Short mmCIF file of C-alpha atoms and ligand atoms in Angstrom, two decimals:
data_model
loop_
_atom_site.label_atom_id
_atom_site.label_comp_id
_atom_site.label_asym_id
_atom_site.label_seq_id
_atom_site.Cartn_x
_atom_site.Cartn_y
_atom_site.Cartn_z
CA MET A 1 0.14 -0.20 0.05
CA PRO A 2 1.78 3.64 -0.72
CA VAL A 3 1.91 5.73 1.69
CA ILE A 4 0.35 8.23 -0.58
CA ASP A 5 -1.90 8.11 -3.67
CA PRO A 6 0.37 9.20 -6.56
CA ALA A 7 -2.81 10.48 -8.59
CA ARG A 8 -2.37 14.23 -7.62
CA ILE A 9 1.19 14.35 -7.11
CA PRO A 10 3.54 15.81 -9.32
CA SER A 11 5.83 12.40 -10.69
CA ASP A 12 9.16 14.22 -10.18
CA LEU A 13 8.45 14.66 -6.30
CA LEU A 14 6.53 11.78 -5.92
CA PRO A 15 9.63 10.02 -3.59
CA VAL A 16 10.17 13.54 -2.00
CA VAL A 17 6.16 13.76 -0.77
CA GLU A 18 6.46 9.47 -0.18
CA ALA A 19 9.16 10.55 2.28
CA LEU A 20 8.08 13.07 3.81
CA CYS A 21 4.71 10.89 4.57
CA ALA A 22 6.54 8.04 5.73
CA THR A 23 8.54 9.70 8.23
CA GLY A 24 5.88 11.72 8.92
CA ALA A 25 4.00 8.79 10.02
CA GLU A 26 6.58 7.41 11.70
CA VAL A 27 6.38 10.83 13.74
CA ALA A 28 2.86 10.81 14.38
CA ARG A 29 3.08 7.04 16.11
CA ILE A 30 6.27 8.19 18.46
CA ILE A 31 4.37 11.15 19.15
CA ALA A 32 0.77 8.97 19.91
CA ARG A 33 3.03 6.95 22.82
CA GLY A 34 3.69 10.45 24.20
CA PRO A 35 5.12 9.26 27.84
CA LEU A 36 4.69 5.77 26.86
CA GLY A 37 7.96 6.04 25.05
CA GLN A 38 10.87 8.52 25.84
CA ALA A 39 10.46 11.56 27.55
CA LEU A 40 9.99 13.48 24.47
CA GLY A 41 9.35 17.06 25.87
CA ALA A 42 12.94 17.03 27.48
CA GLY A 43 15.15 19.69 27.04
CA VAL A 44 18.01 18.23 25.25
CA GLY A 45 20.42 21.59 24.26
CA GLU A 46 19.91 24.09 22.24
CA ASN A 47 19.37 24.84 18.43
CA SER A 48 21.53 27.66 16.19
CA ASP A 49 19.39 30.58 17.64
CA GLY A 50 19.75 29.56 21.14
CA ASP A 51 16.26 28.20 21.23
CA GLN A 52 16.01 25.22 23.33
CA GLN A 53 15.57 22.03 22.32
CA LYS A 54 13.01 19.15 22.78
CA ALA A 55 13.69 15.78 22.14
CA LEU A 56 11.24 14.84 19.69
CA ASP A 57 12.96 18.29 17.97
CA VAL A 58 16.31 16.74 17.23
CA LEU A 59 14.58 12.80 16.86
CA ALA A 60 12.09 14.58 14.33
CA ASP A 61 14.98 16.59 12.59
CA GLU A 62 17.05 13.38 12.29
CA LYS A 63 14.43 11.14 10.85
CA PHE A 64 13.78 14.24 8.05
CA GLU A 65 17.16 14.12 7.40
CA ALA A 66 16.93 10.52 6.59
CA GLY A 67 13.67 9.91 4.95
CA LEU A 68 14.97 12.70 2.59
CA ARG A 69 18.38 11.58 1.76
CA SER A 70 16.69 8.34 1.29
CA ALA A 71 14.17 10.00 -1.94
CA GLY A 72 17.81 11.38 -3.18
CA VAL A 73 17.06 15.63 -2.09
CA ARG A 74 20.22 17.63 -2.80
CA PHE A 75 20.07 19.91 -0.11
CA TYR A 76 18.58 20.12 3.46
CA ALA A 77 17.89 22.79 5.44
CA SER A 78 16.46 22.53 8.96
CA GLU A 79 15.30 25.26 12.43
CA GLU A 80 17.64 22.41 13.81
CA GLN A 81 20.67 22.42 11.96
CA GLU A 82 23.08 25.84 11.99
CA GLU A 83 23.84 25.29 8.22
CA VAL A 84 22.57 23.30 5.00
CA LEU A 85 23.34 20.03 5.03
CA SER A 86 24.37 18.36 1.38
CA LEU A 87 22.26 14.63 1.33
CA VAL A 88 22.97 13.70 -2.29
CA PRO A 89 24.74 15.17 -4.99
CA GLY A 90 22.96 15.85 -8.25
CA GLY A 91 19.74 15.87 -6.37
CA LYS A 92 16.45 17.49 -8.37
CA TYR A 93 15.15 19.08 -4.96
CA ALA A 94 16.28 21.22 -1.81
CA VAL A 95 14.00 20.72 1.20
CA ALA A 96 13.71 23.15 4.28
CA ALA A 97 11.62 22.28 7.44
CA ASP A 98 10.82 22.93 10.62
CA PRO A 99 11.27 19.26 11.19
CA LEU A 100 8.84 19.47 14.87
CA ASP A 101 6.76 23.21 15.02
CA GLY A 102 4.72 23.60 18.38
CA SER A 103 7.72 22.22 20.69
CA SER A 104 5.96 24.04 23.98
CA ASN A 105 2.45 22.15 23.40
CA ILE A 106 4.67 18.58 23.34
CA ASP A 107 3.71 17.61 26.75
CA VAL A 108 0.96 18.52 26.59
CA ASN A 109 -0.75 16.78 23.88
CA VAL A 110 -1.89 19.83 21.68
CA THR A 111 -1.67 19.48 17.88
CA ILE A 112 1.86 19.87 16.92
CA GLY A 113 3.73 19.65 13.43
CA THR A 114 5.93 19.46 10.43
CA ILE A 115 6.44 22.17 8.04
CA PHE A 116 8.39 22.24 4.80
CA SER A 117 9.08 23.91 1.43
CA VAL A 118 10.40 22.55 -1.49
CA PHE A 119 12.62 24.89 -4.25
CA GLU A 120 14.36 22.92 -7.42
CA ALA A 121 18.29 22.78 -6.06
CA LYS A 122 20.53 25.11 -7.60
CA GLU A 123 24.51 24.51 -7.39
CA GLY A 124 24.96 25.85 -4.16
CA ALA A 125 23.38 24.88 -0.99
CA ASP A 126 22.12 28.55 0.28
CA GLU A 127 21.32 29.57 -2.98
CA SER A 128 18.88 26.59 -3.18
CA PHE A 129 17.08 28.26 0.03
CA LEU A 130 18.02 32.31 -0.22
CA ARG A 131 15.92 32.95 -3.08
CA PRO A 132 12.08 34.67 -3.46
CA ALA A 133 9.68 32.88 -1.84
CA SER A 134 7.38 32.52 -4.98
CA GLU A 135 9.98 29.88 -6.21
CA GLN A 136 9.10 27.38 -4.08
CA VAL A 137 8.11 24.26 -6.32
CA ALA A 138 5.59 23.01 -3.11
CA ALA A 139 4.92 23.66 0.39
CA GLY A 140 2.98 21.52 3.11
CA TYR A 141 2.37 20.79 6.57
CA ILE A 142 1.92 17.55 8.76
CA ALA A 143 -0.56 18.04 11.97
CA TYR A 144 0.47 15.40 14.75
CA GLY A 145 -3.12 16.23 16.13
CA PRO A 146 -6.62 14.09 16.92
CA GLN A 147 -5.72 13.36 13.22
CA CYS A 148 -3.03 13.22 11.28
CA LEU A 149 -3.18 15.40 8.57
CA LEU A 150 -0.82 16.49 5.21
CA ALA A 151 -2.18 19.63 3.88
CA LEU A 152 0.11 20.07 0.67
CA THR A 153 0.74 22.04 -2.48
CA PHE A 154 2.11 22.27 -5.35
CA GLY A 155 0.71 25.48 -6.81
CA GLU A 156 -2.42 23.97 -8.01
CA GLY A 157 -4.43 24.60 -5.03
CA THR A 158 -3.92 23.00 -1.39
CA GLN A 159 -4.45 19.12 -1.25
CA LEU A 160 -5.96 17.53 2.18
CA TYR A 161 -4.65 14.25 3.18
CA VAL A 162 -5.60 12.23 6.62
CA LEU A 163 -3.43 9.37 7.63
CA ASP A 164 -5.86 6.53 7.66
CA PRO A 165 -5.13 4.72 10.58
CA GLU A 166 -6.31 1.36 9.22
CA THR A 167 -4.37 1.61 6.37
CA GLY A 168 -1.30 3.71 7.70
CA ALA A 169 -1.90 5.73 4.73
CA PHE A 170 -2.47 9.27 3.22
CA ALA A 171 -6.07 9.39 1.76
CA LEU A 172 -7.23 12.65 -0.30
CA ALA A 173 -9.94 13.93 2.15
CA GLU A 174 -10.21 17.85 0.07
CA GLU A 175 -9.18 18.52 -3.49
CA LYS A 176 -8.59 22.00 -3.18
CA MET A 177 -8.94 24.04 0.31
CA THR A 178 -10.32 27.04 0.11
CA LEU A 179 -10.20 29.94 3.06
CA PRO A 180 -13.48 31.21 3.92
CA GLU A 181 -13.18 35.14 2.75
CA ALA A 182 -14.66 36.66 6.07
CA ALA A 183 -13.00 35.65 9.53
CA LYS A 184 -14.77 34.98 12.92
CA GLU A 185 -11.10 34.76 14.55
CA PHE A 186 -8.27 36.59 15.28
CA SER A 187 -5.47 35.08 16.55
CA ILE A 188 -2.43 36.61 17.71
CA ASN A 189 -0.52 36.14 21.81
CA SER A 190 -2.36 38.92 23.43
CA SER A 191 0.25 39.10 26.47
CA ASN A 192 2.47 41.05 24.18
CA ARG A 193 0.21 43.55 23.96
CA ARG A 194 2.38 46.89 25.25
CA HIS A 195 4.64 45.27 23.22
CA TRP A 196 2.37 45.97 19.87
CA THR A 197 3.09 48.52 17.14
CA ALA A 198 0.15 51.54 16.91
CA PRO A 199 -1.48 49.24 14.20
CA VAL A 200 -1.71 45.97 15.49
CA LEU A 201 -3.08 47.47 18.53
CA ALA A 202 -5.84 48.80 16.08
CA TYR A 203 -6.87 46.05 14.55
CA VAL A 204 -6.81 43.82 18.24
CA GLU A 205 -8.69 46.97 19.40
CA GLU A 206 -11.46 46.81 16.25
CA ASN A 207 -11.81 43.14 16.91
CA GLU A 208 -12.33 43.38 20.62
CA ALA A 209 -14.88 46.34 19.80
CA GLY A 210 -17.18 43.72 18.00
CA ALA A 211 -20.29 44.98 17.21
CA GLU A 212 -20.49 47.74 18.72
CA GLY A 213 -17.42 49.06 17.00
CA ALA A 214 -16.50 50.17 13.86
CA LYS A 215 -16.40 46.63 12.26
CA GLY A 216 -19.86 46.05 13.35
CA LYS A 217 -19.39 42.17 14.46
CA ASN A 218 -18.18 40.13 17.05
CA MET A 219 -14.86 38.29 17.08
CA ASN A 220 -13.97 35.58 18.69
CA PHE A 221 -10.04 34.73 19.94
CA ARG A 222 -7.60 32.02 19.46
CA TRP A 223 -4.41 31.85 20.49
CA VAL A 224 -3.11 27.43 20.22
CA GLY A 225 0.97 28.48 20.43
CA SER A 226 1.62 25.97 17.40
CA LEU A 227 1.58 27.66 14.14
CA VAL A 228 0.36 24.15 11.98
CA ALA A 229 -2.72 24.36 14.49
CA GLU A 230 -3.49 27.70 13.79
CA THR A 231 -2.90 27.45 9.77
CA HIS A 232 -5.07 24.89 9.77
CA ARG A 233 -7.76 26.32 11.68
CA ILE A 234 -7.83 29.01 9.31
CA LEU A 235 -7.47 27.34 5.88
CA THR A 236 -10.67 25.56 7.27
CA ARG A 237 -12.78 27.89 8.81
CA GLY A 238 -11.07 31.17 8.13
CA GLY A 239 -9.67 33.79 10.70
CA THR A 240 -6.67 35.82 10.71
CA PHE A 241 -3.17 34.69 12.41
CA LEU A 242 -0.89 37.86 13.69
CA TYR A 243 3.07 36.88 14.41
CA PRO A 244 4.09 40.66 13.99
CA SER A 245 7.14 42.69 15.29
CA ASP A 246 7.19 43.85 18.38
CA ALA A 247 8.94 46.31 21.42
CA ARG A 248 10.72 42.94 22.64
CA ALA A 249 14.94 42.04 22.30
CA GLY A 250 14.78 39.63 19.53
CA TYR A 251 11.61 40.43 18.40
CA GLU A 252 12.45 43.56 15.74
CA THR A 253 10.96 40.69 13.22
CA GLY A 254 8.76 38.98 14.89
CA ARG A 255 9.29 35.16 16.01
CA LEU A 256 8.78 32.98 13.11
CA ARG A 257 11.52 32.09 10.24
CA MET A 258 10.94 33.02 6.79
CA VAL A 259 12.31 29.98 4.89
CA TYR A 260 10.87 27.07 6.77
CA GLU A 261 7.88 28.07 8.44
CA VAL A 262 6.70 31.90 7.19
CA ALA A 263 6.69 31.03 3.14
CA PRO A 264 5.68 27.23 3.14
CA MET A 265 2.53 28.73 5.31
CA ALA A 266 2.40 31.84 2.90
CA PHE A 267 2.23 29.46 0.02
CA LEU A 268 -0.65 27.32 1.12
CA VAL A 269 -2.88 29.78 2.16
CA GLU A 270 -2.71 31.74 -1.27
CA GLN A 271 -2.66 28.83 -2.29
CA ALA A 272 -6.11 28.23 -0.21
CA GLY A 273 -7.70 32.02 -1.48
CA GLY A 274 -6.41 33.76 1.58
CA LEU A 275 -3.85 36.44 1.99
CA ALA A 276 -0.50 36.31 3.47
CA THR A 277 2.11 39.17 4.50
CA ASP A 278 4.09 40.75 6.95
CA GLY A 279 2.04 43.15 7.40
CA VAL A 280 1.58 44.74 4.31
CA THR A 281 4.06 43.04 1.46
CA PRO A 282 3.12 39.68 0.32
CA ILE A 283 5.28 37.14 2.02
CA LEU A 284 5.87 35.18 -1.71
CA SER A 285 7.17 38.84 -2.95
CA LEU A 286 10.18 38.33 -0.30
CA THR A 287 13.26 37.14 -0.65
CA ALA A 288 15.19 35.28 2.13
CA GLU A 289 18.91 37.12 3.44
CA LYS A 290 19.55 34.43 5.53
CA LEU A 291 18.67 30.87 6.48
CA HIS A 292 17.16 31.17 9.94
CA GLU A 293 15.89 34.88 9.37
CA ARG A 294 12.84 35.63 11.70
CA ARG A 295 9.92 37.62 9.56
CA PRO A 296 6.35 39.35 10.58
CA PHE A 297 3.94 37.19 9.96
CA VAL A 298 0.01 37.85 9.05
CA PHE A 299 -2.48 35.46 6.93
CA GLY A 300 -5.73 34.63 6.94
CA SER A 301 -8.80 35.69 5.32
CA ARG A 302 -8.21 38.22 2.67
CA GLN A 303 -10.47 41.00 4.08
CA GLU A 304 -8.43 40.90 7.58
CA VAL A 305 -5.25 40.86 5.85
CA GLU A 306 -6.50 44.01 3.93
CA ARG A 307 -7.85 45.39 6.59
CA ILE A 308 -4.07 45.26 8.64
CA ALA A 309 -2.65 46.17 5.77
CA GLU A 310 -4.70 49.68 5.38
CA LEU A 311 -4.23 50.56 9.37
CA HIS A 312 -0.30 49.86 7.93
CA GLY A 313 -1.14 52.31 5.64
P1 AFP B 401 7.77 26.66 19.32
O1 AFP B 401 8.49 25.41 18.58
O2 AFP B 401 9.17 26.89 20.11
O3 AFP B 401 6.46 26.32 20.50
O4 AFP B 401 7.39 27.90 18.69
C1 AFP B 401 6.39 27.93 18.28
C2 AFP B 401 6.06 29.18 17.20
O5 AFP B 401 7.03 28.89 16.44
C3 AFP B 401 4.71 28.81 16.10
O6 AFP B 401 4.85 27.40 16.26
C4 AFP B 401 3.64 29.45 17.76
O7 AFP B 401 3.26 29.92 16.73
C5 AFP B 401 4.61 30.41 18.14
O8 AFP B 401 5.55 30.19 18.38
C6 AFP B 401 4.11 30.64 19.61
O9 AFP B 401 4.99 31.19 19.90
P2 AFP B 401 4.56 32.54 21.16
O10 AFP B 401 5.15 31.34 22.29
O11 AFP B 401 5.44 33.55 21.35
O12 AFP B 401 3.60 33.03 21.39
#
């Protein structure tokens, strides 16, 4: 039984997608055992940027690196690796990944995920990733939650697959996800309110003013602390996500990483009819200058993302 139905996967990319799916299914099994297995949430060190690494971060990174190597991928960039790894000389593709996003949720059984972005490899390692986000040939996430889900795009819409526990394979659930135009929910870490810029504060206060305010409708609020969980909710029922720059040291360009978090999510969201910006500029028009650079990230229902850009004047 193939790990994913090849019918909707471009043939050249099939080995890469199969490796991501097989590894994702294995990581899902490890996560599902939780404390019955090793202490997945145990701190084991720091990554290149000084972020604390959990055991599952390192384990997932090792498994995805091995899986992509077996699929003939040329270069692998990861949140957990300081430098780009050269895997298979002459390989056609370069894959960037956040192997395990949402680590703070590992020990509390909240949805976490793997985010990936695929480019056609260039001769050099860094130049394969430091290029316009619009040059991605594929992007996706695997969500490890009540269902294990794969959202995947090749630029022809955003597909949704569900890992069927009975077959161990990812089966198509939706051919083309469509992000609803209007939003009823917004997501931002409100504990940072005192650090926000004026436009961000203005947008949040418009939402909080609800039906009695200028927006003329009540908005609900969600903050999971797991980008994959927030993205899937917004792709499914609309909404807005903001991780803006703020006044805290180290957050001058937000928290989320351009190459392996922001750019792939932007590709998926826009392929589903949503918008993704840095608050003003479309993410897909931007080019990463450094492998681990952060970017302010706003995405979701078109009307809301346009309003946020308008407030930024
Ligand atoms: P971790 O992987 O370190 O838990 O970070 C998760 C994340 O990158 C993203 O998934 C969340 O949206 C965001 O950070 C949560 O950040 P805050 O903890 O500052 O709210």
